[in-house]
Amino acid sequence: MSDPIFFASSTALSLGDIAGAAGISLPEGVDPGAMVGGASPLETAGPGDLAYMDNARYGDVLAQTKALACLVSPRFAAKVPPTTVALVTRDPYRVYAGLLARFHPEAMRPHSQFATEGVSPGAHVHPKARLEDGVIVDPGAVIGPGAEIGSGTVIGPNAVIGPNVRIGRDCSIGAGVTLAYALVGNRVILHPGARIGQDGFGFAMGPGGHLKVPQTGRVIVQDDVEIGANTTIDRGAGRDTVIGEGTKIDNLVQIAHNVVIGRHCVIVSGVGISGSTTLEDYVVLGGQVGVVGHLRIGMGSQIAGSSNVNRDVPPGSRWGGTPAKPVRTWFRELTALARLAEKSGRDTSEPPKD
């Protein structure tokens, strides 16, 4: 439930507006001028709220909701109570997300933490840095020589922007972010504590000690990328580390040097991607996936959470397990192991008795 202290609805929408935005028709007899003041979860929504539902687990909650209107997929429409307007759409969650952005536009990206306009007196901007009009810099931020930052971008408190870094327009650089040796596109969001452009982990190992290999590449972050809190992306050793357009990266992800991630990939928290691996477009990595270096994961592939990938993955694959393999093979192996344990007649949770 949104707290009005932090996210007060900035606008109300009529049911007609909502139906038009969603590309759906209102049920017969519904007043298109009825006003919706905000959006809330099913269980807390009141008579002026919009809710959504697209999961069978919440069928009972849907039946008891007090929302004015609810976005639902066709299979759940019959469960909507008569006091709630059923807005039937094939993708209720996506439609709800778009409408929520209209109710709470300020929640779409981080803004100044200090209600700053322009450069705060407590920020440190090198005289050779170039900031377009409309850049906001919060207290404690440091912007190095030769850095260039586009209009509409917000630099959060205590962020450090290194020399010659380029940041595009309408970006949000969160509190405590460090950016070095990086070129960042437009509308990029870096959440607090992200570390971008530090050394890759490269050493020439030998019996006399491990010789550090200078990391002379960059990090390229293309337009509309979002990178979660405390995620780390190392710069390339010679080639660049690249994060493709529209890719979304969760918190606490490690991306090593020379990794190339394609467009519109989704990488969930706890993932580790070793050096020189390539993810093609639209790849999805579940939470805590580990990927060995120098591999290629083909376009549109999906890897189940907690899997370990140690060989190339063909395009369009669904893999899981350790080591990762096609999910049907993985499931067959799990089923065979379960049957073997059952046949043994022994409770495997207890050690055998002498």
mmCIF file of C-alpha atoms in Angstrom:
data_model
loop_
_atom_site.group_PDB
_atom_site.id
_atom_site.type_symbol
_atom_site.label_atom_id
_atom_site.label_comp_id
_atom_site.label_asym_id
_atom_site.label_seq_id
_atom_site.Cartn_x
_atom_site.Cartn_y
_atom_site.Cartn_z
ATOM 1 C CA MET A 1 0.000 0.000 0.000
ATOM 2 C CA SER A 2 1.487 3.346 -1.032
ATOM 3 C CA ASP A 3 2.191 5.848 1.741
ATOM 4 C CA PRO A 4 0.810 9.292 0.872
ATOM 5 C CA ILE A 5 3.851 10.852 2.564
ATOM 6 C CA PHE A 6 6.084 9.366 -0.121
ATOM 7 C CA PHE A 7 3.858 8.649 -3.123
ATOM 8 C CA ALA A 8 0.754 10.809 -3.179
ATOM 9 C CA SER A 9 -1.326 10.326 -6.327
ATOM 10 C CA SER A 10 -0.774 13.334 -8.533
ATOM 11 C CA THR A 11 -3.834 12.842 -10.709
ATOM 12 C CA ALA A 12 -7.180 11.094 -10.860
ATOM 13 C CA LEU A 13 -8.385 9.200 -13.921
ATOM 14 C CA SER A 14 -11.900 8.445 -15.070
ATOM 15 C CA LEU A 15 -12.939 4.899 -15.937
ATOM 16 C CA GLY A 16 -13.243 6.151 -19.515
ATOM 17 C CA ASP A 17 -9.631 7.362 -19.425
ATOM 18 C CA ILE A 18 -8.482 4.016 -18.018
ATOM 19 C CA ALA A 19 -10.406 2.010 -20.604
ATOM 20 C CA GLY A 20 -9.004 4.168 -23.402
ATOM 21 C CA ALA A 21 -5.430 3.816 -22.148
ATOM 22 C CA ALA A 22 -5.858 0.043 -21.838
ATOM 23 C CA GLY A 23 -7.562 -0.320 -25.209
ATOM 24 C CA ILE A 24 -10.559 -2.111 -23.685
ATOM 25 C CA SER A 25 -14.319 -1.527 -23.508
ATOM 26 C CA LEU A 26 -16.209 -0.748 -20.320
ATOM 27 C CA PRO A 27 -18.966 -3.163 -19.341
ATOM 28 C CA GLU A 28 -22.461 -2.087 -20.363
ATOM 29 C CA GLY A 29 -24.070 0.398 -17.983
ATOM 30 C CA VAL A 30 -20.824 1.556 -16.339
ATOM 31 C CA ASP A 31 -20.419 5.331 -15.995
ATOM 32 C CA PRO A 32 -17.254 6.303 -17.916
ATOM 33 C CA GLY A 33 -17.035 9.504 -15.867
ATOM 34 C CA ALA A 34 -16.596 7.692 -12.535
ATOM 35 C CA MET A 35 -13.281 8.838 -11.072
ATOM 36 C CA VAL A 36 -10.465 6.588 -9.848
ATOM 37 C CA GLY A 37 -8.189 8.307 -7.347
ATOM 38 C CA GLY A 38 -5.340 5.822 -7.236
ATOM 39 C CA ALA A 39 -4.195 2.219 -7.422
ATOM 40 C CA SER A 40 -3.938 -0.300 -4.579
ATOM 41 C CA PRO A 41 -3.568 -4.036 -3.979
ATOM 42 C CA LEU A 42 -6.744 -6.128 -4.062
ATOM 43 C CA GLU A 43 -6.963 -6.584 -0.312
ATOM 44 C CA THR A 44 -6.555 -2.894 0.584
ATOM 45 C CA ALA A 45 -8.266 -1.215 -2.370
ATOM 46 C CA GLY A 46 -11.239 0.967 -1.527
ATOM 47 C CA PRO A 47 -14.219 2.277 -3.485
ATOM 48 C CA GLY A 48 -12.102 4.898 -5.265
ATOM 49 C CA ASP A 49 -9.196 2.619 -6.248
ATOM 50 C CA LEU A 50 -8.027 0.549 -9.184
ATOM 51 C CA ALA A 51 -6.600 -2.949 -8.565
ATOM 52 C CA TYR A 52 -5.427 -5.823 -10.752
ATOM 53 C CA MET A 53 -5.393 -9.620 -10.499
ATOM 54 C CA ASP A 54 -3.833 -12.318 -12.696
ATOM 55 C CA ASN A 55 -2.860 -15.148 -10.350
ATOM 56 C CA ALA A 56 -5.106 -18.026 -9.320
ATOM 57 C CA ARG A 57 -3.755 -17.846 -5.752
ATOM 58 C CA TYR A 58 -5.655 -14.609 -5.225
ATOM 59 C CA GLY A 59 -9.073 -15.770 -6.421
ATOM 60 C CA ASP A 60 -10.581 -15.557 -2.935
ATOM 61 C CA VAL A 61 -9.088 -12.105 -2.382
ATOM 62 C CA LEU A 62 -10.520 -10.930 -5.696
ATOM 63 C CA ALA A 63 -13.971 -12.113 -4.690
ATOM 64 C CA GLN A 64 -13.819 -9.897 -1.574
ATOM 65 C CA THR A 65 -12.151 -6.784 -2.999
ATOM 66 C CA LYS A 66 -13.766 -3.409 -2.473
ATOM 67 C CA ALA A 67 -11.967 -1.748 -5.403
ATOM 68 C CA LEU A 68 -13.962 0.473 -7.722
ATOM 69 C CA ALA A 69 -12.436 -1.322 -10.707
ATOM 70 C CA CYS A 70 -10.124 -4.274 -11.265
ATOM 71 C CA LEU A 71 -8.025 -5.245 -14.269
ATOM 72 C CA VAL A 72 -8.382 -8.999 -14.796
ATOM 73 C CA SER A 73 -7.616 -11.567 -17.468
ATOM 74 C CA PRO A 74 -10.649 -13.248 -19.102
ATOM 75 C CA ARG A 75 -10.365 -16.425 -17.026
ATOM 76 C CA PHE A 76 -10.882 -14.526 -13.740
ATOM 77 C CA ALA A 77 -13.573 -12.088 -14.881
ATOM 78 C CA ALA A 78 -16.393 -14.149 -13.358
ATOM 79 C CA LYS A 79 -14.796 -13.846 -9.885
ATOM 80 C CA VAL A 80 -15.000 -10.044 -9.805
ATOM 81 C CA PRO A 81 -17.637 -9.008 -7.231
ATOM 82 C CA PRO A 82 -20.699 -7.113 -8.503
ATOM 83 C CA THR A 83 -19.626 -3.933 -6.685
ATOM 84 C CA THR A 84 -16.378 -3.797 -8.704
ATOM 85 C CA VAL A 85 -16.098 -2.980 -12.404
ATOM 86 C CA ALA A 86 -14.311 -5.779 -14.264
ATOM 87 C CA LEU A 87 -11.821 -4.364 -16.782
ATOM 88 C CA VAL A 88 -10.977 -7.419 -18.851
ATOM 89 C CA THR A 89 -7.620 -7.478 -20.633
ATOM 90 C CA ARG A 90 -5.203 -10.194 -21.688
ATOM 91 C CA ASP A 91 -2.273 -8.550 -19.867
ATOM 92 C CA PRO A 92 -3.618 -6.957 -16.659
ATOM 93 C CA TYR A 93 -0.244 -6.558 -14.964
ATOM 94 C CA ARG A 94 1.321 -4.658 -17.856
ATOM 95 C CA VAL A 95 -1.746 -2.426 -18.205
ATOM 96 C CA TYR A 96 -1.740 -1.823 -14.432
ATOM 97 C CA ALA A 97 1.948 -0.855 -14.555
ATOM 98 C CA GLY A 98 1.272 1.747 -17.218
ATOM 99 C CA LEU A 99 -1.626 3.230 -15.265
ATOM 100 C CA LEU A 100 0.349 3.193 -12.005
ATOM 101 C CA ALA A 101 2.978 5.318 -13.747
ATOM 102 C CA ARG A 102 0.277 7.878 -14.511
ATOM 103 C CA PHE A 103 -0.887 7.927 -10.889
ATOM 104 C CA HIS A 104 2.672 8.112 -9.502
ATOM 105 C CA PRO A 105 5.044 9.534 -12.146
ATOM 106 C CA GLU A 106 7.525 10.498 -9.410
ATOM 107 C CA ALA A 107 8.077 6.790 -8.658
ATOM 108 C CA MET A 108 9.376 6.025 -12.136
ATOM 109 C CA ARG A 109 12.936 7.080 -11.365
ATOM 110 C CA PRO A 110 14.894 8.448 -8.386
ATOM 111 C CA HIS A 111 14.913 12.208 -7.977
ATOM 112 C CA SER A 112 17.000 14.617 -5.936
ATOM 113 C CA GLN A 113 17.315 13.515 -2.313
ATOM 114 C CA PHE A 114 17.776 17.124 -1.221
ATOM 115 C CA ALA A 115 15.089 18.882 -3.252
ATOM 116 C CA THR A 116 17.979 20.463 -5.130
ATOM 117 C CA GLU A 117 17.670 22.582 -8.270
ATOM 118 C CA GLY A 118 20.890 22.859 -10.210
ATOM 119 C CA VAL A 119 24.192 22.174 -8.473
ATOM 120 C CA SER A 120 24.064 22.051 -4.674
ATOM 121 C CA PRO A 121 26.622 24.217 -2.863
ATOM 122 C CA GLY A 122 27.751 21.033 -1.116
ATOM 123 C CA ALA A 123 28.691 19.301 -4.374
ATOM 124 C CA HIS A 124 32.187 19.301 -5.900
ATOM 125 C CA VAL A 125 32.142 19.846 -9.654
ATOM 126 C CA HIS A 126 35.489 20.235 -11.416
ATOM 127 C CA PRO A 127 35.698 23.435 -13.475
ATOM 128 C CA LYS A 128 36.544 21.373 -16.567
ATOM 129 C CA ALA A 129 33.393 19.234 -16.251
ATOM 130 C CA ARG A 130 30.575 20.110 -18.644
ATOM 131 C CA LEU A 131 26.976 20.006 -17.414
ATOM 132 C CA GLU A 132 24.041 20.907 -19.650
ATOM 133 C CA ASP A 133 21.264 23.114 -18.298
ATOM 134 C CA GLY A 134 18.832 21.241 -16.098
ATOM 135 C CA VAL A 135 21.316 18.874 -14.431
ATOM 136 C CA ILE A 136 20.725 18.404 -10.687
ATOM 137 C CA VAL A 137 23.658 17.590 -8.401
ATOM 138 C CA ASP A 138 22.985 16.727 -4.760
ATOM 139 C CA PRO A 139 25.286 17.511 -1.795
ATOM 140 C CA GLY A 140 28.483 15.504 -1.507
ATOM 141 C CA ALA A 141 28.589 14.452 -5.150
ATOM 142 C CA VAL A 142 31.966 14.658 -6.911
ATOM 143 C CA ILE A 143 32.220 15.209 -10.669
ATOM 144 C CA GLY A 144 35.676 14.931 -12.186
ATOM 145 C CA PRO A 145 37.445 16.852 -14.951
ATOM 146 C CA GLY A 146 36.215 16.307 -18.480
ATOM 147 C CA ALA A 147 32.999 14.614 -17.358
ATOM 148 C CA GLU A 148 29.952 15.469 -19.469
ATOM 149 C CA ILE A 149 26.374 15.170 -18.181
ATOM 150 C CA GLY A 150 23.169 15.726 -20.170
ATOM 151 C CA SER A 151 20.133 17.799 -19.238
ATOM 152 C CA GLY A 152 17.504 16.317 -16.938
ATOM 153 C CA THR A 153 19.995 14.014 -15.231
ATOM 154 C CA VAL A 154 20.077 13.793 -11.433
ATOM 155 C CA ILE A 155 23.341 13.017 -9.606
ATOM 156 C CA GLY A 156 22.546 11.750 -6.104
ATOM 157 C CA PRO A 157 24.358 12.584 -2.873
ATOM 158 C CA ASN A 158 27.912 11.278 -2.529
ATOM 159 C CA ALA A 159 27.954 9.866 -6.056
ATOM 160 C CA VAL A 160 31.373 9.987 -7.729
ATOM 161 C CA ILE A 161 31.579 10.614 -11.468
ATOM 162 C CA GLY A 162 35.118 10.023 -12.699
ATOM 163 C CA PRO A 163 37.172 11.986 -15.207
ATOM 164 C CA ASN A 164 35.869 12.013 -18.791
ATOM 165 C CA VAL A 165 32.801 9.912 -17.986
ATOM 166 C CA ARG A 166 29.862 10.653 -20.302
ATOM 167 C CA ILE A 167 26.281 10.507 -18.998
ATOM 168 C CA GLY A 168 23.301 11.137 -21.280
ATOM 169 C CA ARG A 169 20.054 12.967 -20.676
ATOM 170 C CA ASP A 170 17.275 12.210 -18.174
ATOM 171 C CA CYS A 171 19.371 9.725 -16.199
ATOM 172 C CA SER A 172 19.220 9.044 -12.453
ATOM 173 C CA ILE A 173 22.502 8.324 -10.701
ATOM 174 C CA GLY A 174 21.696 7.168 -7.168
ATOM 175 C CA ALA A 175 23.304 7.983 -3.856
ATOM 176 C CA GLY A 176 26.812 6.623 -3.450
ATOM 177 C CA VAL A 177 27.167 5.393 -7.043
ATOM 178 C CA THR A 178 30.663 5.353 -8.524
ATOM 179 C CA LEU A 179 31.122 5.710 -12.276
ATOM 180 C CA ALA A 180 34.500 5.505 -13.958
ATOM 181 C CA TYR A 181 35.752 4.794 -17.494
ATOM 182 C CA ALA A 182 32.152 4.643 -18.669
ATOM 183 C CA LEU A 183 29.886 5.973 -21.384
ATOM 184 C CA VAL A 184 26.235 6.032 -20.287
ATOM 185 C CA GLY A 185 23.274 6.594 -22.596
ATOM 186 C CA ASN A 186 19.953 8.362 -22.087
ATOM 187 C CA ARG A 187 17.266 7.521 -19.493
ATOM 188 C CA VAL A 188 19.579 5.209 -17.568
ATOM 189 C CA ILE A 189 18.862 4.490 -13.893
ATOM 190 C CA LEU A 190 21.701 3.495 -11.552
ATOM 191 C CA HIS A 191 20.371 2.675 -8.097
ATOM 192 C CA PRO A 192 22.281 3.516 -4.892
ATOM 193 C CA GLY A 193 25.659 1.911 -4.382
ATOM 194 C CA ALA A 194 26.141 0.622 -7.937
ATOM 195 C CA ARG A 195 29.807 0.395 -8.952
ATOM 196 C CA ILE A 196 30.492 0.838 -12.638
ATOM 197 C CA GLY A 197 33.871 0.831 -14.361
ATOM 198 C CA GLN A 198 36.288 -0.402 -11.702
ATOM 199 C CA ASP A 199 39.136 -2.788 -12.576
ATOM 200 C CA GLY A 200 38.269 -6.137 -14.025
ATOM 201 C CA PHE A 201 39.754 -9.101 -12.142
ATOM 202 C CA GLY A 202 42.737 -9.834 -14.370
ATOM 203 C CA PHE A 203 46.055 -11.368 -13.294
ATOM 204 C CA ALA A 204 48.813 -13.271 -15.063
ATOM 205 C CA MET A 205 49.339 -15.993 -12.480
ATOM 206 C CA GLY A 206 52.644 -17.707 -11.829
ATOM 207 C CA PRO A 207 54.779 -19.295 -9.108
ATOM 208 C CA GLY A 208 56.519 -15.990 -8.464
ATOM 209 C CA GLY A 209 53.270 -14.176 -7.785
ATOM 210 C CA HIS A 210 50.288 -12.889 -9.681
ATOM 211 C CA LEU A 211 51.042 -10.048 -12.093
ATOM 212 C CA LYS A 212 48.254 -7.486 -12.427
ATOM 213 C CA VAL A 213 47.032 -7.029 -15.998
ATOM 214 C CA PRO A 214 46.094 -3.386 -16.685
ATOM 215 C CA GLN A 215 42.398 -3.075 -17.515
ATOM 216 C CA THR A 216 42.228 -0.540 -20.341
ATOM 217 C CA GLY A 217 38.675 -1.013 -21.655
ATOM 218 C CA ARG A 218 35.476 0.845 -20.825
ATOM 219 C CA VAL A 219 31.911 0.153 -19.744
ATOM 220 C CA ILE A 220 29.265 1.075 -22.320
ATOM 221 C CA VAL A 221 25.735 1.387 -20.920
ATOM 222 C CA GLN A 222 23.170 1.943 -23.654
ATOM 223 C CA ASP A 223 19.821 3.775 -23.472
ATOM 224 C CA ASP A 224 17.022 2.803 -21.059
ATOM 225 C CA VAL A 225 19.117 0.440 -18.946
ATOM 226 C CA GLU A 226 18.318 0.049 -15.232
ATOM 227 C CA ILE A 227 20.972 -1.252 -12.823
ATOM 228 C CA GLY A 228 20.099 -2.260 -9.260
ATOM 229 C CA ALA A 229 21.587 -1.288 -5.922
ATOM 230 C CA ASN A 230 25.088 -2.554 -5.118
ATOM 231 C CA THR A 231 25.534 -4.182 -8.503
ATOM 232 C CA THR A 232 29.103 -4.155 -9.857
ATOM 233 C CA ILE A 233 30.130 -3.966 -13.511
ATOM 234 C CA ASP A 234 33.857 -4.142 -14.274
ATOM 235 C CA ARG A 235 35.392 -2.299 -17.186
ATOM 236 C CA GLY A 236 36.920 -4.299 -20.017
ATOM 237 C CA ALA A 237 40.445 -5.578 -20.043
ATOM 238 C CA GLY A 238 40.979 -4.443 -23.619
ATOM 239 C CA ARG A 239 37.580 -4.780 -25.223
ATOM 240 C CA ASP A 240 34.629 -2.976 -23.679
ATOM 241 C CA THR A 241 32.086 -4.329 -21.237
ATOM 242 C CA VAL A 242 28.700 -3.585 -22.839
ATOM 243 C CA ILE A 243 25.181 -3.458 -21.382
ATOM 244 C CA GLY A 244 22.625 -3.390 -24.190
ATOM 245 C CA GLU A 245 19.644 -1.110 -24.662
ATOM 246 C CA GLY A 246 16.667 -1.679 -22.380
ATOM 247 C CA THR A 247 18.342 -4.329 -20.223
ATOM 248 C CA LYS A 248 17.200 -4.530 -16.593
ATOM 249 C CA ILE A 249 19.664 -5.688 -13.935
ATOM 250 C CA ASP A 250 18.616 -6.393 -10.337
ATOM 251 C CA ASN A 251 20.500 -5.706 -7.096
ATOM 252 C CA LEU A 252 23.744 -7.463 -6.121
ATOM 253 C CA VAL A 253 24.776 -8.689 -9.559
ATOM 254 C CA GLN A 254 28.430 -9.085 -10.597
ATOM 255 C CA ILE A 255 29.321 -8.576 -14.262
ATOM 256 C CA ALA A 256 32.984 -9.167 -15.077
ATOM 257 C CA HIS A 257 35.279 -7.600 -17.652
ATOM 258 C CA ASN A 258 34.586 -7.933 -21.383
ATOM 259 C CA VAL A 259 31.049 -9.242 -20.817
ATOM 260 C CA VAL A 260 28.632 -8.226 -23.570
ATOM 261 C CA ILE A 261 24.932 -8.206 -22.667
ATOM 262 C CA GLY A 262 22.422 -7.729 -25.458
ATOM 263 C CA ARG A 263 19.240 -5.687 -25.648
ATOM 264 C CA HIS A 264 16.282 -6.142 -23.294
ATOM 265 C CA CYS A 265 17.838 -8.832 -21.137
ATOM 266 C CA VAL A 266 16.631 -9.451 -17.564
ATOM 267 C CA ILE A 267 19.201 -10.387 -14.895
ATOM 268 C CA VAL A 268 17.849 -11.151 -11.427
ATOM 269 C CA SER A 269 19.645 -10.584 -8.105
ATOM 270 C CA GLY A 270 22.663 -12.627 -7.072
ATOM 271 C CA VAL A 271 23.780 -13.477 -10.616
ATOM 272 C CA GLY A 272 27.496 -13.710 -11.381
ATOM 273 C CA ILE A 273 28.693 -13.525 -14.998
ATOM 274 C CA SER A 274 32.352 -14.367 -15.597
ATOM 275 C CA GLY A 275 34.608 -12.544 -18.028
ATOM 276 C CA SER A 276 34.199 -12.428 -21.811
ATOM 277 C CA THR A 277 30.772 -14.083 -21.803
ATOM 278 C CA THR A 278 28.122 -12.895 -24.261
ATOM 279 C CA LEU A 279 24.393 -12.785 -23.618
ATOM 280 C CA GLU A 280 22.420 -12.229 -26.797
ATOM 281 C CA ASP A 281 19.190 -10.192 -26.870
ATOM 282 C CA TYR A 282 16.222 -11.032 -24.591
ATOM 283 C CA VAL A 283 18.085 -13.484 -22.350
ATOM 284 C CA VAL A 284 16.669 -14.023 -18.835
ATOM 285 C CA LEU A 285 18.879 -15.197 -15.942
ATOM 286 C CA GLY A 286 17.039 -16.194 -12.743
ATOM 287 C CA GLY A 287 18.323 -15.338 -9.293
ATOM 288 C CA GLN A 288 21.760 -16.641 -8.254
ATOM 289 C CA VAL A 289 22.656 -18.026 -11.675
ATOM 290 C CA GLY A 290 26.386 -18.448 -12.208
ATOM 291 C CA VAL A 291 27.878 -18.262 -15.707
ATOM 292 C CA VAL A 292 31.373 -19.498 -16.567
ATOM 293 C CA GLY A 293 33.555 -17.234 -18.698
ATOM 294 C CA HIS A 294 33.916 -17.132 -22.493
ATOM 295 C CA LEU A 295 30.449 -18.590 -23.163
ATOM 296 C CA ARG A 296 27.578 -17.492 -25.388
ATOM 297 C CA ILE A 297 23.945 -17.655 -24.259
ATOM 298 C CA GLY A 298 21.700 -17.497 -27.304
ATOM 299 C CA MET A 299 18.934 -15.023 -27.983
ATOM 300 C CA GLY A 300 15.747 -15.463 -25.972
ATOM 301 C CA SER A 301 17.144 -18.164 -23.689
ATOM 302 C CA GLN A 302 15.971 -18.505 -20.083
ATOM 303 C CA ILE A 303 18.080 -19.959 -17.264
ATOM 304 C CA ALA A 304 16.343 -21.110 -14.067
ATOM 305 C CA GLY A 305 17.409 -19.630 -10.729
ATOM 306 C CA SER A 306 20.433 -21.104 -8.889
ATOM 307 C CA SER A 307 21.689 -22.823 -12.047
ATOM 308 C CA ASN A 308 25.327 -22.971 -13.143
ATOM 309 C CA VAL A 309 26.015 -22.523 -16.854
ATOM 310 C CA ASN A 310 29.272 -24.103 -18.015
ATOM 311 C CA ARG A 311 28.720 -24.405 -21.782
ATOM 312 C CA ASP A 312 27.160 -22.451 -24.619
ATOM 313 C CA VAL A 313 23.361 -22.256 -24.641
ATOM 314 C CA PRO A 314 21.534 -22.390 -28.004
ATOM 315 C CA PRO A 315 19.068 -19.614 -28.840
ATOM 316 C CA GLY A 316 15.563 -19.985 -27.451
ATOM 317 C CA SER A 317 16.540 -22.557 -24.822
ATOM 318 C CA ARG A 318 15.132 -23.111 -21.328
ATOM 319 C CA TRP A 319 17.826 -24.586 -19.116
ATOM 320 C CA GLY A 320 18.259 -25.285 -15.413
ATOM 321 C CA GLY A 321 20.289 -27.236 -12.892
ATOM 322 C CA THR A 322 23.962 -27.616 -12.023
ATOM 323 C CA PRO A 323 25.507 -27.964 -14.488
ATOM 324 C CA ALA A 324 22.698 -26.374 -16.481
ATOM 325 C CA LYS A 325 20.973 -28.438 -19.160
ATOM 326 C CA PRO A 326 17.630 -28.396 -21.011
ATOM 327 C CA VAL A 327 14.828 -28.301 -18.439
ATOM 328 C CA ARG A 328 13.208 -31.528 -19.661
ATOM 329 C CA THR A 329 16.454 -33.398 -19.128
ATOM 330 C CA TRP A 330 16.909 -31.724 -15.754
ATOM 331 C CA PHE A 331 13.394 -32.645 -14.629
ATOM 332 C CA ARG A 332 13.859 -36.263 -15.775
ATOM 333 C CA GLU A 333 17.054 -36.495 -13.745
ATOM 334 C CA LEU A 334 15.336 -35.096 -10.642
ATOM 335 C CA THR A 335 12.441 -37.525 -11.074
ATOM 336 C CA ALA A 336 14.821 -40.474 -11.472
ATOM 337 C CA LEU A 337 16.725 -39.483 -8.325
ATOM 338 C CA ALA A 338 13.488 -39.153 -6.356
ATOM 339 C CA ARG A 339 12.377 -42.625 -7.472
ATOM 340 C CA LEU A 340 15.785 -44.076 -6.607
ATOM 341 C CA ALA A 341 15.613 -42.572 -3.120
ATOM 342 C CA GLU A 342 12.089 -43.902 -2.665
ATOM 343 C CA LYS A 343 13.125 -47.401 -3.746
ATOM 344 C CA SER A 344 16.019 -47.396 -1.308
ATOM 345 C CA GLY A 345 13.491 -47.239 1.537
ATOM 346 C CA ARG A 346 15.775 -45.016 3.552
ATOM 347 C CA ASP A 347 15.024 -41.543 4.917
ATOM 348 C CA THR A 348 17.874 -39.597 3.316
ATOM 349 C CA SER A 349 17.489 -36.785 5.853
ATOM 350 C CA GLU A 350 18.970 -39.035 8.583
ATOM 351 C CA PRO A 351 22.397 -40.715 8.546
ATOM 352 C CA PRO A 352 22.419 -44.531 8.386
ATOM 353 C CA LYS A 353 22.566 -46.276 11.770
ATOM 354 C CA ASP A 354 25.408 -48.589 12.722
#
